[in-house]
């Protein structure tokens, strides 16, 4: 049975082009990029080329890219690394309550160590309240962190403005771009971002690989959080050439397709929204219907339990929110933070649109969602 996949914020399939680029580094070119011999040098060249591809996607120089196991690790290195020295000083960090748990959990760990962890206010449209952010920053703020694109509602944050406020206070700005890379243009230099995380598997690359951009001028303000052979000073461990090559290929693909994808996905979104609002009484968008990335569509379906809908659909894969929260019975913390009632939050689903999916697949997928939702509310039976 064909599964219509509407959950690209959780993960994406590896593109054939990416897989083809990776395979030689699992077979004949298996050398360790740190080895001085011919196979090592070949692997090293591939890793350097991948760094150039990641750098091109985010507007950076290749030397500023550190490979990691994913955005979770990148966020940990950037945030814990900023607090890993001189812990005696009174220090604080500013966190965004709608961000992914790989940032929020770091905040909780830091609070447990005595760091003053501050929470930035979020507006009903899902954007950071910049006046609120300014009020939280002071001389003792090491770092503020914001996810550029929110994984549940697609809100796009005012990153350049946040960076300017952070720098005025002498703080670093870390940006989690796991959902932004490949979807919106990123220029770390123009936005004056200090550190930025990317994840391979969100952009048709492999799972288990990501990158951290580190602005050279602030590198001395980060300390490594794990130690070893020092392959990259901030992140030890043998570099997994095949994964890194896959990430590089995925970044090239994303850069090549980005403009084209944006217009395709807008059309898919319009179709999905039209079908949902005409098919289900009272269906409406959570967050700003026009302000976020078009790829993410979070909708309330009144009277339908989102979890029941998602788990009872067999031909469609979608979710109620972030994959790492899907076991939780609690309403989404992202939706409640923007003022959605717990009841509406529990009646919400998240549809992530793949720009490359055939239009007829989307139509079929949404038809199945509407049919099932109507079955769950009893609307179908009433007609
Ligand atoms: C905004 C955001 N940050 C971080 C992550 C974690 O990324 P990874 O799976 O590469 O560790 C995700 C994945 O869902 C995400 O959406």
Tab-separated table of C-alpha atoms and ligand atoms in Angstrom:
chain	number	residue	atom	x	y	z
A	1	UNK	CA	0.000	0.000	0.000
A	2	UNK	CA	1.315	3.405	-0.976
A	3	UNK	CA	1.854	5.709	1.979
A	4	UNK	CA	1.387	9.417	1.337
A	5	UNK	CA	4.059	11.128	3.398
A	6	UNK	CA	3.117	14.447	5.014
A	7	UNK	CA	5.661	14.476	7.831
A	8	UNK	CA	8.789	16.016	6.311
A	9	UNK	CA	9.493	18.080	9.450
A	10	UNK	CA	10.141	14.823	11.317
A	11	UNK	CA	12.428	13.434	8.649
A	12	UNK	CA	12.778	13.032	4.883
A	13	UNK	CA	13.802	10.225	2.541
A	14	UNK	CA	17.403	10.227	1.354
A	15	UNK	CA	17.486	11.526	-2.222
A	16	UNK	CA	18.947	9.140	-4.841
A	17	UNK	CA	21.533	11.735	-5.798
A	18	UNK	CA	22.629	11.935	-2.142
A	19	UNK	CA	22.821	8.158	-1.779
A	20	UNK	CA	24.885	7.837	-4.964
A	21	UNK	CA	27.338	10.414	-3.633
A	22	UNK	CA	27.668	8.526	-0.330
A	23	UNK	CA	28.149	4.947	-1.494
A	24	UNK	CA	31.781	5.125	-2.683
A	25	UNK	CA	32.793	6.250	0.819
A	26	UNK	CA	31.301	3.097	2.314
A	27	UNK	CA	33.026	0.907	-0.251
A	28	UNK	CA	36.332	1.605	-1.984
A	29	UNK	CA	36.972	5.057	-0.485
A	30	UNK	CA	36.537	3.974	3.127
A	31	UNK	CA	39.695	5.666	4.464
A	32	UNK	CA	39.822	7.693	7.659
A	33	UNK	CA	39.999	11.382	6.700
A	34	UNK	CA	42.622	11.887	9.415
A	35	UNK	CA	45.016	9.306	7.887
A	36	UNK	CA	48.009	10.643	5.955
A	37	UNK	CA	47.958	7.937	3.228
A	38	UNK	CA	46.276	8.016	-0.157
A	39	UNK	CA	42.873	6.745	1.047
A	40	UNK	CA	42.901	9.147	3.972
A	41	UNK	CA	43.687	12.047	1.656
A	42	UNK	CA	40.872	11.068	-0.670
A	43	UNK	CA	38.424	10.995	2.251
A	44	UNK	CA	39.767	14.314	3.507
A	45	UNK	CA	39.154	15.937	0.137
A	46	UNK	CA	35.563	14.652	0.180
A	47	UNK	CA	35.030	16.014	3.691
A	48	UNK	CA	36.460	19.394	2.687
A	49	UNK	CA	34.190	19.495	-0.376
A	50	UNK	CA	31.193	18.679	1.840
A	51	UNK	CA	32.143	21.514	4.201
A	52	UNK	CA	32.162	23.857	1.192
A	53	UNK	CA	28.653	22.692	0.211
A	54	UNK	CA	27.262	23.180	3.723
A	55	UNK	CA	28.954	26.578	3.919
A	56	UNK	CA	27.425	27.618	0.577
A	57	UNK	CA	23.919	26.835	1.833
A	58	UNK	CA	24.335	29.110	4.854
A	59	UNK	CA	26.555	31.822	3.347
A	60	UNK	CA	29.708	30.919	5.294
A	61	UNK	CA	33.347	29.955	4.642
A	62	UNK	CA	34.097	26.198	4.637
A	63	UNK	CA	36.545	26.497	7.581
A	64	UNK	CA	33.711	27.652	9.848
A	65	UNK	CA	31.789	24.360	9.522
A	66	UNK	CA	32.068	21.652	12.212
A	67	UNK	CA	30.449	18.291	11.436
A	68	UNK	CA	28.311	16.734	14.164
A	69	UNK	CA	25.816	13.895	14.559
A	70	UNK	CA	22.840	16.203	13.940
A	71	UNK	CA	21.162	19.392	15.070
A	72	UNK	CA	20.728	18.006	18.594
A	73	UNK	CA	24.479	17.737	19.038
A	74	UNK	CA	25.112	21.057	17.279
A	75	UNK	CA	22.708	22.797	19.676
A	76	UNK	CA	24.400	21.131	22.657
A	77	UNK	CA	27.889	22.151	21.541
A	78	UNK	CA	26.846	25.756	20.910
A	79	UNK	CA	24.857	26.190	24.115
A	80	UNK	CA	26.763	24.093	26.647
A	81	UNK	CA	30.011	25.206	25.024
A	82	UNK	CA	29.185	28.848	25.788
A	83	UNK	CA	28.874	28.016	29.502
A	84	UNK	CA	31.752	25.548	29.741
A	85	UNK	CA	34.250	27.957	31.273
A	86	UNK	CA	34.318	30.454	34.119
A	87	UNK	CA	31.193	29.042	35.731
A	88	UNK	CA	31.661	31.067	38.903
A	89	UNK	CA	30.594	34.346	37.324
A	90	UNK	CA	26.853	35.146	37.557
A	91	UNK	CA	25.759	34.112	34.083
A	92	UNK	CA	22.487	33.784	32.266
A	93	UNK	CA	21.131	32.427	29.002
A	94	UNK	CA	17.957	33.235	27.083
A	95	UNK	CA	15.854	30.412	25.658
A	96	UNK	CA	12.820	30.342	23.434
A	97	UNK	CA	9.927	28.300	24.919
A	98	UNK	CA	8.661	27.060	21.535
A	99	UNK	CA	12.022	25.663	20.420
A	100	UNK	CA	12.952	22.017	19.973
A	101	UNK	CA	13.782	20.017	23.081
A	102	UNK	CA	17.436	19.784	22.034
A	103	UNK	CA	17.661	23.439	23.068
A	104	UNK	CA	15.108	23.499	25.877
A	105	UNK	CA	16.564	20.471	27.650
A	106	UNK	CA	19.999	22.106	27.566
A	107	UNK	CA	18.402	25.115	29.264
A	108	UNK	CA	17.020	22.854	31.986
A	109	UNK	CA	20.410	21.187	32.481
A	110	UNK	CA	22.073	24.593	32.762
A	111	UNK	CA	19.453	25.786	35.241
A	112	UNK	CA	20.287	22.701	37.331
A	113	UNK	CA	23.898	23.911	37.416
A	114	UNK	CA	22.862	27.324	38.683
A	115	UNK	CA	22.752	29.258	35.406
A	116	UNK	CA	19.976	31.858	35.367
A	117	UNK	CA	17.851	30.578	32.478
A	118	UNK	CA	15.477	33.185	31.064
A	119	UNK	CA	12.522	32.603	28.759
A	120	UNK	CA	11.758	34.976	25.931
A	121	UNK	CA	8.088	35.922	25.432
A	122	UNK	CA	6.399	34.659	22.262
A	123	UNK	CA	3.722	36.592	20.366
A	124	UNK	CA	0.455	34.911	19.309
A	125	UNK	CA	1.789	34.665	15.730
A	126	UNK	CA	4.636	32.487	17.043
A	127	UNK	CA	7.354	35.107	16.666
A	128	UNK	CA	9.770	36.155	19.373
A	129	UNK	CA	8.791	39.397	21.104
A	130	UNK	CA	11.901	41.509	20.400
A	131	UNK	CA	11.138	44.066	23.115
A	132	UNK	CA	10.817	41.194	25.559
A	133	UNK	CA	14.123	39.768	24.319
A	134	UNK	CA	15.871	43.125	24.750
A	135	UNK	CA	14.610	43.296	28.345
A	136	UNK	CA	16.145	39.922	29.200
A	137	UNK	CA	19.640	40.551	27.841
A	138	UNK	CA	22.317	42.055	30.066
A	139	UNK	CA	26.077	42.099	30.626
A	140	UNK	CA	25.962	38.582	32.065
A	141	UNK	CA	24.097	36.962	29.168
A	142	UNK	CA	26.364	34.408	27.514
A	143	UNK	CA	24.025	33.321	24.774
A	144	UNK	CA	20.455	33.571	23.512
A	145	UNK	CA	19.057	30.812	21.332
A	146	UNK	CA	16.243	30.848	18.790
A	147	UNK	CA	15.092	28.312	16.197
A	148	UNK	CA	14.833	30.179	12.900
A	149	UNK	CA	11.811	28.176	11.696
A	150	UNK	CA	9.563	26.538	14.258
A	151	UNK	CA	9.065	22.820	13.651
A	152	UNK	CA	5.381	22.718	14.631
A	153	UNK	CA	3.877	25.916	13.268
A	154	UNK	CA	6.482	27.086	10.729
A	155	UNK	CA	6.864	30.552	12.295
A	156	UNK	CA	9.935	32.371	10.943
A	157	UNK	CA	11.884	34.352	13.542
A	158	UNK	CA	13.408	37.837	13.107
A	159	UNK	CA	16.964	36.547	13.359
A	160	UNK	CA	18.948	39.584	12.184
A	161	UNK	CA	17.084	41.796	14.657
A	162	UNK	CA	17.649	39.286	17.481
A	163	UNK	CA	21.361	39.133	16.608
A	164	UNK	CA	21.662	42.924	16.768
A	165	UNK	CA	20.043	42.982	20.226
A	166	UNK	CA	22.289	40.173	21.490
A	167	UNK	CA	25.443	41.868	20.231
A	168	UNK	CA	24.459	45.190	21.771
A	169	UNK	CA	24.393	43.382	25.118
A	170	UNK	CA	27.632	41.502	24.386
A	171	UNK	CA	25.831	38.126	24.146
A	172	UNK	CA	26.091	35.445	21.477
A	173	UNK	CA	23.143	34.437	19.299
A	174	UNK	CA	22.756	30.735	18.549
A	175	UNK	CA	20.300	29.792	15.807
A	176	UNK	CA	18.818	26.338	15.344
A	177	UNK	CA	18.272	26.157	11.582
A	178	UNK	CA	17.246	22.471	11.438
A	179	UNK	CA	13.900	23.440	9.871
A	180	UNK	CA	15.153	26.571	8.111
A	181	UNK	CA	18.056	25.257	6.043
A	182	UNK	CA	16.959	24.527	2.505
A	183	UNK	CA	13.616	26.252	3.042
A	184	UNK	CA	14.530	29.901	3.492
A	185	UNK	CA	17.651	31.790	2.366
A	186	UNK	CA	20.314	31.785	5.070
A	187	UNK	CA	23.238	34.182	5.152
A	188	UNK	CA	25.016	33.856	8.476
A	189	UNK	CA	27.314	36.778	7.698
A	190	UNK	CA	24.564	39.210	6.714
A	191	UNK	CA	22.439	38.241	9.740
A	192	UNK	CA	25.555	38.299	11.998
A	193	UNK	CA	24.762	34.917	13.514
A	194	UNK	CA	27.340	33.508	15.914
A	195	UNK	CA	26.518	29.796	15.768
A	196	UNK	CA	23.987	27.905	13.643
A	197	UNK	CA	22.833	24.264	13.563
A	198	UNK	CA	21.895	22.226	10.497
A	199	UNK	CA	20.531	18.664	10.291
A	200	UNK	CA	21.059	16.255	7.371
A	201	UNK	CA	17.881	14.214	7.562
A	202	UNK	CA	15.521	17.196	7.312
A	203	UNK	CA	16.822	17.998	3.813
A	204	UNK	CA	16.909	14.572	2.128
A	205	UNK	CA	20.306	13.731	3.588
A	206	UNK	CA	21.109	10.839	5.911
A	207	UNK	CA	20.209	10.629	9.589
A	208	UNK	CA	23.007	10.938	12.145
A	209	UNK	CA	24.829	13.879	10.595
A	210	UNK	CA	24.592	17.634	10.974
A	211	UNK	CA	26.767	20.685	11.152
A	212	UNK	CA	27.509	23.630	13.364
A	213	UNK	CA	28.596	26.947	11.867
A	214	UNK	CA	30.833	28.902	14.230
A	215	UNK	CA	31.663	32.539	13.490
A	216	UNK	CA	35.476	32.730	13.638
A	217	UNK	CA	35.475	35.907	15.746
A	218	UNK	CA	33.586	34.208	18.606
A	219	UNK	CA	35.247	30.790	18.438
A	220	UNK	CA	37.274	31.536	21.603
A	221	UNK	CA	34.019	31.939	23.549
A	222	UNK	CA	33.102	28.262	23.091
A	223	UNK	CA	34.733	25.287	24.824
A	224	UNK	CA	34.393	21.698	23.629
A	225	UNK	CA	31.938	19.567	25.566
A	226	UNK	CA	33.605	16.272	24.696
A	227	UNK	CA	37.232	15.362	24.222
A	228	UNK	CA	39.233	13.047	22.002
A	229	UNK	CA	41.470	13.138	18.974
A	230	UNK	CA	40.631	16.769	18.200
A	231	UNK	CA	39.633	16.126	14.564
A	232	UNK	CA	37.775	19.386	14.845
A	233	UNK	CA	38.806	21.305	17.936
A	234	UNK	CA	35.178	21.643	19.027
A	235	UNK	CA	34.119	18.095	18.161
A	236	UNK	CA	36.385	15.085	18.401
A	237	UNK	CA	35.655	11.708	16.826
A	238	UNK	CA	36.426	10.044	13.491
A	239	UNK	CA	34.590	11.987	10.819
A	240	UNK	CA	32.007	9.669	9.156
A	241	UNK	CA	32.956	10.457	5.559
A	242	UNK	CA	29.885	8.856	3.918
A	243	UNK	CA	27.458	10.765	6.172
A	244	UNK	CA	29.275	14.040	5.771
A	245	UNK	CA	29.397	13.584	1.985
A	246	UNK	CA	25.640	12.867	2.132
A	247	UNK	CA	25.046	16.070	4.074
A	248	UNK	CA	27.094	18.026	1.546
A	249	UNK	CA	25.155	16.544	-1.375
A	250	UNK	CA	21.836	17.281	0.385
A	251	UNK	CA	22.909	20.908	0.920
A	252	UNK	CA	23.823	21.267	-2.769
A	253	UNK	CA	20.465	19.846	-3.749
A	254	UNK	CA	18.619	22.122	-1.326
A	255	UNK	CA	20.420	25.196	-2.625
A	256	UNK	CA	19.702	24.277	-6.228
A	257	UNK	CA	16.013	23.630	-5.628
A	258	UNK	CA	15.121	26.213	-3.014
A	259	UNK	CA	13.465	28.915	-5.149
A	260	UNK	CA	11.645	26.442	-7.308
A	261	UNK	CA	10.452	24.479	-4.257
A	262	UNK	CA	9.009	27.535	-2.565
A	263	UNK	CA	6.515	28.209	-5.385
A	264	UNK	CA	5.547	24.532	-5.683
A	265	UNK	CA	4.901	24.201	-1.975
A	266	UNK	CA	2.724	27.291	-1.897
A	267	UNK	CA	0.387	25.660	-4.411
A	268	UNK	CA	0.263	22.435	-2.387
A	269	UNK	CA	-0.480	24.373	0.775
A	270	UNK	CA	-3.341	26.300	-0.834
A	271	UNK	CA	-4.904	23.041	-2.009
A	272	UNK	CA	-4.504	21.329	1.384
A	273	UNK	CA	-5.929	24.278	3.300
A	274	UNK	CA	-8.873	24.676	0.954
A	275	UNK	CA	-9.747	20.984	1.226
A	276	UNK	CA	-9.467	20.975	5.024
A	277	UNK	CA	-11.499	24.128	5.613
A	278	UNK	CA	-14.256	23.114	3.217
A	279	UNK	CA	-14.272	19.471	4.376
A	280	UNK	CA	-14.189	19.961	8.148
A	281	UNK	CA	-16.376	22.482	9.902
A	282	UNK	CA	-14.416	25.078	11.858
A	283	UNK	CA	-10.972	23.904	10.643
A	284	UNK	CA	-8.455	26.746	10.966
A	285	UNK	CA	-4.730	27.434	10.974
A	286	UNK	CA	-2.738	27.669	14.213
A	287	UNK	CA	-0.305	30.601	14.307
A	288	UNK	CA	0.019	33.164	11.555
A	289	UNK	CA	-1.691	31.766	8.415
A	290	UNK	CA	0.495	33.903	6.123
A	291	UNK	CA	3.700	34.596	8.074
A	292	UNK	CA	5.432	31.226	8.297
A	293	UNK	CA	7.088	28.898	5.807
A	294	UNK	CA	4.477	27.385	3.478
A	295	UNK	CA	5.823	23.860	4.112
A	296	UNK	CA	4.293	23.618	7.580
A	297	UNK	CA	0.534	23.655	8.029
A	298	UNK	CA	-0.744	23.263	11.578
A	299	UNK	CA	-4.525	23.121	11.750
A	300	UNK	CA	-7.195	22.693	14.433
A	301	UNK	CA	-9.878	20.197	13.444
A	302	UNK	CA	-12.592	20.898	16.038
A	303	UNK	CA	-14.014	17.833	17.728
A	304	UNK	CA	-11.295	15.517	16.419
A	305	UNK	CA	-8.582	14.121	18.695
A	306	UNK	CA	-5.411	14.688	16.689
A	307	UNK	CA	-3.650	11.620	18.115
A	308	UNK	CA	-6.598	9.349	17.253
A	309	UNK	CA	-6.718	10.704	13.723
A	310	UNK	CA	-3.001	10.263	13.130
A	311	UNK	CA	-2.818	6.749	14.551
A	312	UNK	CA	-5.920	5.496	12.721
A	313	UNK	CA	-4.833	6.648	9.251
A	314	UNK	CA	-3.186	3.846	7.309
A	315	UNK	CA	-2.429	5.391	3.929
A	316	UNK	CA	-1.137	8.746	5.184
A	317	UNK	CA	1.774	9.574	7.505
A	318	UNK	CA	1.478	12.859	9.355
A	319	UNK	CA	1.768	13.959	12.959
A	320	UNK	CA	0.328	16.139	15.660
A	321	UNK	CA	3.597	17.947	16.279
A	322	UNK	CA	7.267	17.422	16.907
A	323	UNK	CA	8.292	13.738	16.547
A	324	UNK	CA	10.030	13.791	19.924
A	325	UNK	CA	6.786	14.799	21.679
A	326	UNK	CA	4.523	12.304	20.012
A	327	UNK	CA	4.474	9.959	23.021
A	328	UNK	CA	3.319	12.733	25.302
A	329	UNK	CA	-0.338	12.995	26.357
A	330	UNK	CA	0.165	16.678	27.099
A	331	UNK	CA	-1.058	19.246	24.582
A	332	UNK	CA	1.764	20.656	22.444
A	333	UNK	CA	3.878	23.149	24.405
A	334	UNK	CA	4.366	25.118	21.196
A	335	UNK	CA	0.650	25.573	20.603
A	336	UNK	CA	-0.110	26.395	24.228
A	337	UNK	CA	2.742	28.960	24.249
A	338	UNK	CA	1.073	30.885	21.417
A	339	UNK	CA	-2.251	30.887	23.245
A	340	UNK	CA	-4.044	27.905	21.665
A	341	UNK	CA	-6.369	26.316	24.245
A	342	UNK	CA	-5.443	22.795	25.453
A	343	UNK	CA	-8.621	21.497	23.802
A	344	UNK	CA	-7.762	22.990	20.420
A	345	UNK	CA	-4.131	21.904	20.778
A	346	UNK	CA	-5.282	18.319	21.271
A	347	UNK	CA	-7.430	18.669	18.145
A	348	UNK	CA	-4.548	19.848	15.982
A	349	UNK	CA	-2.484	18.128	13.336
A	350	UNK	CA	0.698	19.150	11.547
A	351	UNK	CA	1.033	18.622	7.823
A	352	UNK	CA	4.510	19.037	6.346
A	353	UNK	CA	4.542	19.436	2.610
A	354	UNK	CA	7.251	18.088	0.356
A	355	UNK	CA	7.560	20.454	-2.607
A	356	UNK	CA	8.393	17.502	-4.873
A	357	UNK	CA	5.299	15.430	-4.085
A	358	UNK	CA	2.820	14.989	-6.938
A	359	UNK	CA	-0.239	17.207	-6.563
A	360	UNK	CA	-2.574	14.216	-6.927
A	361	UNK	CA	-0.860	12.465	-3.987
A	362	UNK	CA	-1.470	15.480	-1.805
A	363	UNK	CA	-5.118	15.607	-2.855
A	364	UNK	CA	-5.559	11.894	-2.094
A	365	UNK	CA	-3.778	12.277	1.263
A	366	UNK	CA	-5.958	15.184	2.365
A	367	UNK	CA	-9.090	13.380	1.148
A	368	UNK	CA	-8.183	10.509	3.469
A	369	UNK	CA	-7.549	12.919	6.362
A	370	UNK	CA	-10.897	14.669	5.837
A	371	UNK	CA	-12.761	11.377	5.507
A	372	UNK	CA	-11.243	9.983	8.702
A	373	UNK	CA	-11.699	13.242	10.638
A	374	UNK	CA	-15.367	13.356	9.645
A	375	UNK	CA	-15.719	9.751	10.743
A	376	UNK	CA	-14.203	10.609	14.124
A	377	UNK	CA	-16.507	13.598	14.703
A	378	UNK	CA	-19.552	11.698	13.540
A	379	UNK	CA	-20.115	14.312	10.793
A	380	UNK	CA	-20.254	11.646	8.117
A	381	UNK	CA	-22.846	9.619	10.029
A	382	UNK	CA	-25.045	12.692	10.506
A	383	UNK	CA	-25.381	13.311	6.768
B	1	LIG	C1	14.063	22.691	15.180
B	1	LIG	C2	14.764	21.379	15.391
B	1	LIG	N1	15.932	21.356	16.040
B	1	LIG	C3	16.619	20.220	16.240
B	1	LIG	C4	16.123	19.014	15.808
B	1	LIG	C5	16.935	17.767	16.059
B	1	LIG	O1	17.634	17.435	14.897
B	1	LIG	P1	18.465	16.070	14.776
B	1	LIG	O2	17.451	14.992	14.555
B	1	LIG	O3	19.356	16.287	13.601
B	1	LIG	O4	19.239	15.901	16.027
B	1	LIG	C6	14.895	18.973	15.145
B	1	LIG	C7	14.319	17.685	14.714
B	1	LIG	O5	13.129	17.439	14.819
B	1	LIG	C8	14.196	20.190	14.922
B	1	LIG	O6	13.019	20.208	14.287
